[in-house]
Coordinates of C-alpha atoms and ligand atoms in Angstrom, one line a residue:
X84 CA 150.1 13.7 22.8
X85 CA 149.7 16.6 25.3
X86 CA 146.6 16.8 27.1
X87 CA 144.4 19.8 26.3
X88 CA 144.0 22.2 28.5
X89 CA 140.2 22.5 29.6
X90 CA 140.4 26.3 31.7
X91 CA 141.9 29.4 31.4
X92 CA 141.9 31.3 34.3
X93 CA 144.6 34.4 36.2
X94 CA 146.5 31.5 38.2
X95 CA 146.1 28.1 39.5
X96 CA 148.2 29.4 42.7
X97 CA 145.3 31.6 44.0
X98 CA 143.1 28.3 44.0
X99 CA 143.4 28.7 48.2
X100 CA 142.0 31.8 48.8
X101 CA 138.8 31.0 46.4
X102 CA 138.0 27.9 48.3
X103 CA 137.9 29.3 51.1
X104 CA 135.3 31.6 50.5
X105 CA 133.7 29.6 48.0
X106 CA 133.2 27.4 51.4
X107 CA 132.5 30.6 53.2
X108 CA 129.7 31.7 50.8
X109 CA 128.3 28.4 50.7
X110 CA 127.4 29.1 54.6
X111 CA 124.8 31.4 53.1
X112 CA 123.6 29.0 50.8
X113 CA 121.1 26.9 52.4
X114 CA 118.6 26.4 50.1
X115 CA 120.7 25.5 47.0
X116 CA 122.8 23.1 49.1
X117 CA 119.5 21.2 49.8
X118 CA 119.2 21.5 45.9
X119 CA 122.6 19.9 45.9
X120 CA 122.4 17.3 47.9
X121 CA 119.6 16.3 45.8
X122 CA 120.9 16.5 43.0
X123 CA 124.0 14.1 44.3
X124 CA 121.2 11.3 44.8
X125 CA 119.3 11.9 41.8
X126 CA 121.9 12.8 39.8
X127 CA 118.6 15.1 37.3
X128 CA 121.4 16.3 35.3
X129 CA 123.6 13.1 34.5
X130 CA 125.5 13.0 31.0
X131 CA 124.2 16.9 29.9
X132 CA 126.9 19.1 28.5
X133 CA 126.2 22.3 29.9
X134 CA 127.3 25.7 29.6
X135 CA 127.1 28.5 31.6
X136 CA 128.2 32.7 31.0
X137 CA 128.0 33.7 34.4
X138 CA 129.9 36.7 36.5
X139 CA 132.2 33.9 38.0
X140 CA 132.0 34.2 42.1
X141 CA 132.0 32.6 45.5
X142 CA 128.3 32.4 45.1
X143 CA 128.3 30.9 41.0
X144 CA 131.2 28.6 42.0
X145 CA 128.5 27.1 44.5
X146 CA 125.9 27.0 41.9
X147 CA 128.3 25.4 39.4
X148 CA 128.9 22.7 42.2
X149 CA 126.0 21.6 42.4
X150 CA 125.2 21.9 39.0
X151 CA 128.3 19.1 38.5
X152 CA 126.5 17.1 41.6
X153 CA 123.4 16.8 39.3
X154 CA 125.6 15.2 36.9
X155 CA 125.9 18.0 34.6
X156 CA 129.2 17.9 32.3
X157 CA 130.2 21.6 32.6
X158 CA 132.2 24.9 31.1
X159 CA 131.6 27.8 32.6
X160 CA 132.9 31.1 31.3
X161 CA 132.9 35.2 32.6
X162 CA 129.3 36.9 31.8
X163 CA 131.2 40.2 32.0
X164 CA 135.2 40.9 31.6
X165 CA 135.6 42.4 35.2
X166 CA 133.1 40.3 37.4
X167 CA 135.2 37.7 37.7
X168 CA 137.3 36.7 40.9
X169 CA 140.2 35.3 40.1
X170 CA 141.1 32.8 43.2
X171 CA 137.3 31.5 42.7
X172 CA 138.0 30.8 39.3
X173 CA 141.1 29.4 40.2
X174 CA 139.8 27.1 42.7
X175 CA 136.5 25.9 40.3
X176 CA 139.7 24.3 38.0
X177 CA 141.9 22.9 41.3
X178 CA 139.2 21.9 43.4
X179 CA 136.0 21.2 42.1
X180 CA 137.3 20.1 38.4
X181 CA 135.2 22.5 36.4
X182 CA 136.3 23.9 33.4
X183 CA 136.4 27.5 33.6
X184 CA 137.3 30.0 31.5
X185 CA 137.7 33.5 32.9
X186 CA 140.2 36.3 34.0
X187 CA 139.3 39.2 35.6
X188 CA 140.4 42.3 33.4
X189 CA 140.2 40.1 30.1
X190 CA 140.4 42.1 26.6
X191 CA 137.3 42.0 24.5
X192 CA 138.8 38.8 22.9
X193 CA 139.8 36.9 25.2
X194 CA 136.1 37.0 26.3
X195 CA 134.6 36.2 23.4
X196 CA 137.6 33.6 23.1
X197 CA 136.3 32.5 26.4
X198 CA 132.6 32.2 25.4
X199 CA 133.7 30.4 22.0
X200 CA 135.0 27.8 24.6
X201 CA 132.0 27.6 25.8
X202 CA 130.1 27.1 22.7
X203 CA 132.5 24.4 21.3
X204 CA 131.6 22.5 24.4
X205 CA 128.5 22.1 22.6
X206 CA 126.3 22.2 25.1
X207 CA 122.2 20.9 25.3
X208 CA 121.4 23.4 28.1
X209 CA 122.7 26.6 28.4
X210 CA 122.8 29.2 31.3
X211 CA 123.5 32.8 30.8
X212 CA 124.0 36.0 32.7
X213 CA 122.8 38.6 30.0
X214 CA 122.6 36.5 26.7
X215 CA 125.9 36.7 25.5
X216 CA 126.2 32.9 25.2
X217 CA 122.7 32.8 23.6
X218 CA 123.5 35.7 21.3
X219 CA 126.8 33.4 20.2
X220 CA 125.1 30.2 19.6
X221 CA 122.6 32.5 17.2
X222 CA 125.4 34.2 15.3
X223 CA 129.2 32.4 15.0
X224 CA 128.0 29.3 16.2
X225 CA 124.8 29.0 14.9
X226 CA 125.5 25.4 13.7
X227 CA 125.1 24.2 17.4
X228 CA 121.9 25.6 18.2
X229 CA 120.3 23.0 17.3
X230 CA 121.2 20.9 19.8
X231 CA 119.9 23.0 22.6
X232 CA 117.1 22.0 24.6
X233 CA 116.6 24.8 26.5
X234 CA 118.5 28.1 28.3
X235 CA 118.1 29.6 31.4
X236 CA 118.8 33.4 31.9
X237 CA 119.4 35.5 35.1
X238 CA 119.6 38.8 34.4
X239 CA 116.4 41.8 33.3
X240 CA 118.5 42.8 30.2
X241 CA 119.0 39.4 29.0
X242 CA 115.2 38.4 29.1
X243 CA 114.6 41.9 27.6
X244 CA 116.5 40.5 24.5
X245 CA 115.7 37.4 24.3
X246 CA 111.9 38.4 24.4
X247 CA 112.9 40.4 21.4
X248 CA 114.4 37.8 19.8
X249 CA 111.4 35.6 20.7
X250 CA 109.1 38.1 19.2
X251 CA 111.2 39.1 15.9
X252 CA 110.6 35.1 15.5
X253 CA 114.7 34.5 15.5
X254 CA 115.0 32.7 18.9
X255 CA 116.1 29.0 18.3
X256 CA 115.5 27.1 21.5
X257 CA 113.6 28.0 24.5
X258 CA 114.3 29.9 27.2
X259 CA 113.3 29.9 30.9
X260 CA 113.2 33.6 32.2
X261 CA 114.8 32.9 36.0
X262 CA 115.2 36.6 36.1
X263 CA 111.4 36.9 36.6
X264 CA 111.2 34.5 38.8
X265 CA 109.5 36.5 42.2
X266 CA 112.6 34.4 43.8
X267 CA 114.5 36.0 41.8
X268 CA 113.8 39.7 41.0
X269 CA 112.1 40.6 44.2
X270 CA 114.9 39.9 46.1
X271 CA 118.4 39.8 44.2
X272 CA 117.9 42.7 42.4
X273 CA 116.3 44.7 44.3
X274 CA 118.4 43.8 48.1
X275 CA 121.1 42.6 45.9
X276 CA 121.7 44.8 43.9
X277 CA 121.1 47.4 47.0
X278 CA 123.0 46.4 48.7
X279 CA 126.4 45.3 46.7
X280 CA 126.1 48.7 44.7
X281 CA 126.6 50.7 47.9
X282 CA 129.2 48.3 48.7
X283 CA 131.1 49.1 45.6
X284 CA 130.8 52.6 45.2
X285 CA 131.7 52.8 49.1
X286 CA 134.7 50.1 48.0
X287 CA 136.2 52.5 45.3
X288 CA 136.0 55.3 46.8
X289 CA 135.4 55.5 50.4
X290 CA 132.9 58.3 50.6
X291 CA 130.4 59.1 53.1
X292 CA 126.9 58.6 51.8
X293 CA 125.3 60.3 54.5
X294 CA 124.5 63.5 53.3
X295 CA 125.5 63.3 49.9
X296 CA 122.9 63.7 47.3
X297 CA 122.7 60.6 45.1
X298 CA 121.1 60.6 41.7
X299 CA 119.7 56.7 41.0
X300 CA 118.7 56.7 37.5
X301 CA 116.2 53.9 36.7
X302 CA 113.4 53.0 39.4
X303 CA 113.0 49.0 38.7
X304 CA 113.8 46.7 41.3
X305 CA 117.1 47.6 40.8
X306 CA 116.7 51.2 41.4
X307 CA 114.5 50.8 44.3
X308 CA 116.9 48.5 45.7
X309 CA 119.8 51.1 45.4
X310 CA 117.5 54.3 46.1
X311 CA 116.3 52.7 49.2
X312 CA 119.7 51.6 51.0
X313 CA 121.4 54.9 50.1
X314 CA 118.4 56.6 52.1
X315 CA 119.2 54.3 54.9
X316 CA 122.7 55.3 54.5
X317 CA 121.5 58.8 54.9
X318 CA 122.0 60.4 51.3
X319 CA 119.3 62.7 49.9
X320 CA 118.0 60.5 47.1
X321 CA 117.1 61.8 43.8
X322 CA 115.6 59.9 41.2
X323 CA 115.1 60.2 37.5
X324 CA 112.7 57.6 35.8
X325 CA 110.9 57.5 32.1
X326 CA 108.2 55.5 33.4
X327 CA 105.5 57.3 35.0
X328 CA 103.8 54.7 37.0
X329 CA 107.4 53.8 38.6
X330 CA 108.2 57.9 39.2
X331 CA 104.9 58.1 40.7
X332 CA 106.1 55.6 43.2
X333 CA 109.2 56.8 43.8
X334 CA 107.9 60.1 44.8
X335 CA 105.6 58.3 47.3
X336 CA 108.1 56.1 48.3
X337 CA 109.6 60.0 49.4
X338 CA 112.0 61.0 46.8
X339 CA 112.4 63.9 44.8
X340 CA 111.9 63.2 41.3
X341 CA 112.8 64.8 37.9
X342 CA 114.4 64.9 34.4
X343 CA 118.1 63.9 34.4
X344 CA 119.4 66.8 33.3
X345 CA 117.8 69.0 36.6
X346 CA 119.5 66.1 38.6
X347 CA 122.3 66.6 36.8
X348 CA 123.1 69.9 38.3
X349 CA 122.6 69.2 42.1
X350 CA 124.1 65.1 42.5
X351 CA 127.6 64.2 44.4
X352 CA 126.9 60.8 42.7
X353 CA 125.4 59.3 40.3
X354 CA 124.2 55.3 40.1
X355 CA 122.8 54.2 36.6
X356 CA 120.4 50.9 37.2
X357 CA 118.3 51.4 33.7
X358 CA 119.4 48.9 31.0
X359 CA 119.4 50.8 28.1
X360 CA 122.1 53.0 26.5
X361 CA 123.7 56.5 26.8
X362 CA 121.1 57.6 30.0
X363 CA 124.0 60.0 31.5
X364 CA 125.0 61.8 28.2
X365 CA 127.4 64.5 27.2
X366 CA 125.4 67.1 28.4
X367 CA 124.8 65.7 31.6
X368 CA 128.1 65.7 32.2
X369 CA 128.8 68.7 31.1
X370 CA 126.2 70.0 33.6
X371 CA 128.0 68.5 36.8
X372 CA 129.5 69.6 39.6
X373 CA 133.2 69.4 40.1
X374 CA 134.4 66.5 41.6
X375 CA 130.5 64.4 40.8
X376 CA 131.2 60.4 40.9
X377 CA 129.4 58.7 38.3
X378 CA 129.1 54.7 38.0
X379 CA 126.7 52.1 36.7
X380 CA 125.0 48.8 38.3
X381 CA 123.0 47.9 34.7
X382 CA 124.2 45.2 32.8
X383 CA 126.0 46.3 30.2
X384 CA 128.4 49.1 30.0
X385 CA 126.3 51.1 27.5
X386 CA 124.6 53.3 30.4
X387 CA 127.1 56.4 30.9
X388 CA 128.5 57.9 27.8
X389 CA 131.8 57.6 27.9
X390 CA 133.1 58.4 25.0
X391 CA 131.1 61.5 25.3
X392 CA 133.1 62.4 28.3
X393 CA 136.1 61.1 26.8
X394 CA 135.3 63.9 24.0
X395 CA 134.8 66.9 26.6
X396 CA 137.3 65.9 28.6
X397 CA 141.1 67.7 28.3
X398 CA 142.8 64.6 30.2
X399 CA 142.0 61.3 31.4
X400 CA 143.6 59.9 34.4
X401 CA 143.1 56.2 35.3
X402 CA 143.7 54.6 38.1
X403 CA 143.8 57.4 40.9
X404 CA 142.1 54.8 42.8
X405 CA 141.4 51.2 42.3
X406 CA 138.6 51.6 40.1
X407 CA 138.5 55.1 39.9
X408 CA 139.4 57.2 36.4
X409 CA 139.5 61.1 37.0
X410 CA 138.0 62.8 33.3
X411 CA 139.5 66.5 33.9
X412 CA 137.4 68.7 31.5
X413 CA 138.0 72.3 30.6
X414 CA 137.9 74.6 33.4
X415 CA 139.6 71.9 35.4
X416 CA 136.0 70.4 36.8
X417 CA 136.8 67.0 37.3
X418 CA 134.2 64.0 36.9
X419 CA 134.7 60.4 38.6
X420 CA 133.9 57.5 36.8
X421 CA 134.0 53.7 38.6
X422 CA 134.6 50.4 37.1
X423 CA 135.1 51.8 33.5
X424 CA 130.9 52.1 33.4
X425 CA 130.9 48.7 34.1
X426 CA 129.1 46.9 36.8
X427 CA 129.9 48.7 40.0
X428 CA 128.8 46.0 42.5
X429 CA 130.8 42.6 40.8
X430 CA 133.8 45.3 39.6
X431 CA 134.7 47.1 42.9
X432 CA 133.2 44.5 45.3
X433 CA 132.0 40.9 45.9
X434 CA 128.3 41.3 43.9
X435 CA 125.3 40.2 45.3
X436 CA 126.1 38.4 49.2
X437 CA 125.3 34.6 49.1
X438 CA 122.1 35.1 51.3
X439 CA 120.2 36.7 48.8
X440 CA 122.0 34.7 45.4
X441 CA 120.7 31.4 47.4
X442 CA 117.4 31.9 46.4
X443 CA 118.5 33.4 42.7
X444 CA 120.9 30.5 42.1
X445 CA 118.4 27.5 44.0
X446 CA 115.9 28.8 41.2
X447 CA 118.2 28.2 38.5
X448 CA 119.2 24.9 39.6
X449 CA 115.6 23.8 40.0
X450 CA 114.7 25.3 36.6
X451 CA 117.9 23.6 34.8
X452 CA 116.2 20.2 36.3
X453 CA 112.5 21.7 34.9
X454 CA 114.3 22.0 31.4
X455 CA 115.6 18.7 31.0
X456 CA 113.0 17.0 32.4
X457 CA 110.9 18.6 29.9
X458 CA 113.2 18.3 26.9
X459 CA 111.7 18.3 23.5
X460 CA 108.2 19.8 24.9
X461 CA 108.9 23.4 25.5
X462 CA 107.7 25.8 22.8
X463 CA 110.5 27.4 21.3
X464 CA 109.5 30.8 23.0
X465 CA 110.6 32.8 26.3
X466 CA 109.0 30.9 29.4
X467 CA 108.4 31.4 33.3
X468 CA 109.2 29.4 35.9
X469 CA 106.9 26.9 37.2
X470 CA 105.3 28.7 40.3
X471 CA 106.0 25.6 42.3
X472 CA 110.0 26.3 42.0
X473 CA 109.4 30.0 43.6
X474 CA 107.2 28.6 46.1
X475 CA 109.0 25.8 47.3
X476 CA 112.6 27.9 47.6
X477 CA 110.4 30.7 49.3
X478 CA 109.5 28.3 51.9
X479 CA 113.0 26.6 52.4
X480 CA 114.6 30.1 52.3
X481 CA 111.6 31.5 55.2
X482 CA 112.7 27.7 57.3
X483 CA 116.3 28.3 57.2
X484 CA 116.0 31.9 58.5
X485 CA 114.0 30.4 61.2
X486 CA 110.5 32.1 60.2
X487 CA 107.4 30.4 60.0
X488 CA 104.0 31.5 58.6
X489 CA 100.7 30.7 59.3
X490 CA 98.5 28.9 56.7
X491 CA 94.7 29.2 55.7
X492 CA 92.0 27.6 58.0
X493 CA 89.7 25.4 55.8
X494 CA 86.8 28.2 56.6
X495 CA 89.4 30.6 55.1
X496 CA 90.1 28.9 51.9
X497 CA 86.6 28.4 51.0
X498 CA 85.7 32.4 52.1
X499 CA 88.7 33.2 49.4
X500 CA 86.8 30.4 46.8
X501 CA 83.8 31.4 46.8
X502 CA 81.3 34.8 46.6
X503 CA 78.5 34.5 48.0
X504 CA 79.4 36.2 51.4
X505 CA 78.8 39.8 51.7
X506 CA 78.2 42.4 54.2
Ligands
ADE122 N1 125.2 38.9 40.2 C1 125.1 39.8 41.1 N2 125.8 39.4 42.2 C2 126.3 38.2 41.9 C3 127.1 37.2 42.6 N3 127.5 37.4 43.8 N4 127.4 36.1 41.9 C4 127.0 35.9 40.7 N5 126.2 36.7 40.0 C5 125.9 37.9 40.6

């Protein structure tokens, strides 16, 4: 009988390229590779059938890795249909022996197709970039839920539903929120993201950013991330925000601030980094200037209403660039979207670089280990991770950037125990 096939990735041919900068990425890696070697000893992982919906690059094929080195029996699948690189994926099936199923540019079924694979796995610990897998194993495949010990998730919009879920009392198994992790958030999201959005946007379309007047909407650590490196790029930042305590810091962090639809009027480009739907609307976009770039860096491709602009707009022409779609609307004014609304950084570049997705992907290594170790006795109920995890990748991360800190003198310590000492 013919062996089945256990992947489903673009082509086994590319395999080269993505091990080379699988290797390349895992230069940046430091702190999961000590996780990794670890792991290879103490083997924390050993006969668990895991799966993981990630956005399947350089920097997961590392994680995966040492995932596997824990012992960890693995599918891993595409978190979104155009993060994924193909000669990584590629390479995870030639080189490294993990099942993978992913193709950049997959059809809406062949991704769910692809996180069915995943589920028939039948996994006991689950790992998730935005709670697609979760939301499977609670609908279609409900039937294997039970079998779950617990799921880690990466991403603000995926613990934002799974809290939900968690509150609505539906959530089956528990769940370890990496994303909040200070590891995490604090760094990948808001450098991260930052960073690789610029890189994207700059990717796709090769625009100057000095001078141009960018319109972030959303000021989480997402959209500090993204308002901040545009203003070192030079671009006169904008940014519209719902929540008042975060506006009020992003006009004292020095940028203008106001409703979307003022900004709507005035931007070159605009960078969505919210998480919730339809935040650049029809009449936003009917409000732009010719030639105004629009993309999003949130999650999900609900951000930017396309189909809005699909309505106003007299012709569509894809592709004028990699990436690029040009909606002409009446009058000939022409709007520029990226990546179809879809991530910008992990569409038209590389995502997050492996410095910063070292600490994110150490963290949800070490928490996978937490999870199992802990099997049976987590609540069924969204949790954080153990402050020892973000302190002790904080400290390798500071050591292999060459930084050491100073620590509290014994007088110190007790000064900051007790109360007794005033003026
Ligand atoms: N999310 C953002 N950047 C990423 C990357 N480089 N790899 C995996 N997930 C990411």
């Amino acid at each position: 009988m013919a062996k089945a096939k256990h992947f489903d990735v673009r082509d086994l041919k590319l395999a080269e390229g993505g091990r080379r900068r699988i290797l390349w990425a895992d230069h940046d890696m430091p702190v999961l590779a000590a996780v990794r070697k670890r792991f290879e000893k103490e083997k924390p992982l050993a006969g668990r059938r895991m799966s993981a919906c990630l956005h399947v690059t350089a920097e997961t094929a590392n994680l995966v890795r040492t995932l596997q080195a824990g012992g960890a029996d693995l599918v891993l699948c595409a978190s979104n249909p155009l993060s994924t690189q193909d000669d990584v994926a590629a390479s995870l099936v030639r080189d490294f022996g993990i099942k993978t199923y992913a193709i950049k540019g997959e059809d809406r079924r062949t991704y769910y197709r692809h996180i069915a694979a995943a589920c028939e796995h039948r996994p006991s610990v689950t790992m998730d970039d935005g709670a697609d897998l979760v939301n499977a194993l609670h609908k279609e495949f409900r039937a294997f839920a039970g079998g779950i010990v617990a799921s880690m998730e990466e991403t603000t919009t995926g613990v934002i539903r799974l809290r939900a879920m968690a509150a609505a009392g539906v959530l089956k198994f528990p769940v370890i929120a990496v994303n909040d992790a200070a590891t995490k958030h604090l760094f990948d999201n808001r450098y991260g993201t930052g960073q690789s959005t610029l890189d994207g946007i700059i990717r796709a379309t090769d625009r100057l950013l000095a001078g141009t007047t960018v319109v972030v909407v959303g000021y989480g650590w997402c959209g500090r991330g993204v308002s901040s490196r545009a203003n070192g790029a030079g671009a006169n930042v904008i940014v519209c925000e719902v929540n008042p305590i975060r506006a009020l810091e992003a006009a004292m962090d020095g940028f203008r601030v106001m409703p979307a639809n003022q900004a709507a009027r005035i931007g070159d480009l605009f960078i969505t980094v919210t998480g919730d739907i339809h935040v650049i609307d029809g009449p936003h976009f009917r409000a732009m200037k010719d030639g105004a770039i629009v993309c999003n860096s949130g999650h999900f491709d609900v951000e930017l209403n396309l189909q809005a602009l699909a309505k106003l707009a007299r012709k569509i022409n894809r592709g004028v660039r990699n990436g690029v779609d040009e909606y002409v609307l009446a009058g000939g004014k022409r709007i520029f979207v990226l990546a179809q609304g879809r991530l910008v950084n992990l569409a038209c570049a590389e995502g997050h670089p492996a410095s910063v997705m070292d600490m994110s992907f150490a963290t949800q290594a070490l928490s996978t280990e937490y999870a199992i170790a802990q099997a049976g006795k987590l609540a069924v109920t969204v949790h954080d991770v153990p402050p020892a995890i973000d302190q002790w990748v904080a400290r390798l991360k500071l050591a292999s950037m060459g930084i050491r800190i100073d620590t509290l003198t014994a007088e110190q310590q007790k000064y900051l125990s007790s109360f007794e000492m005033g003026t």
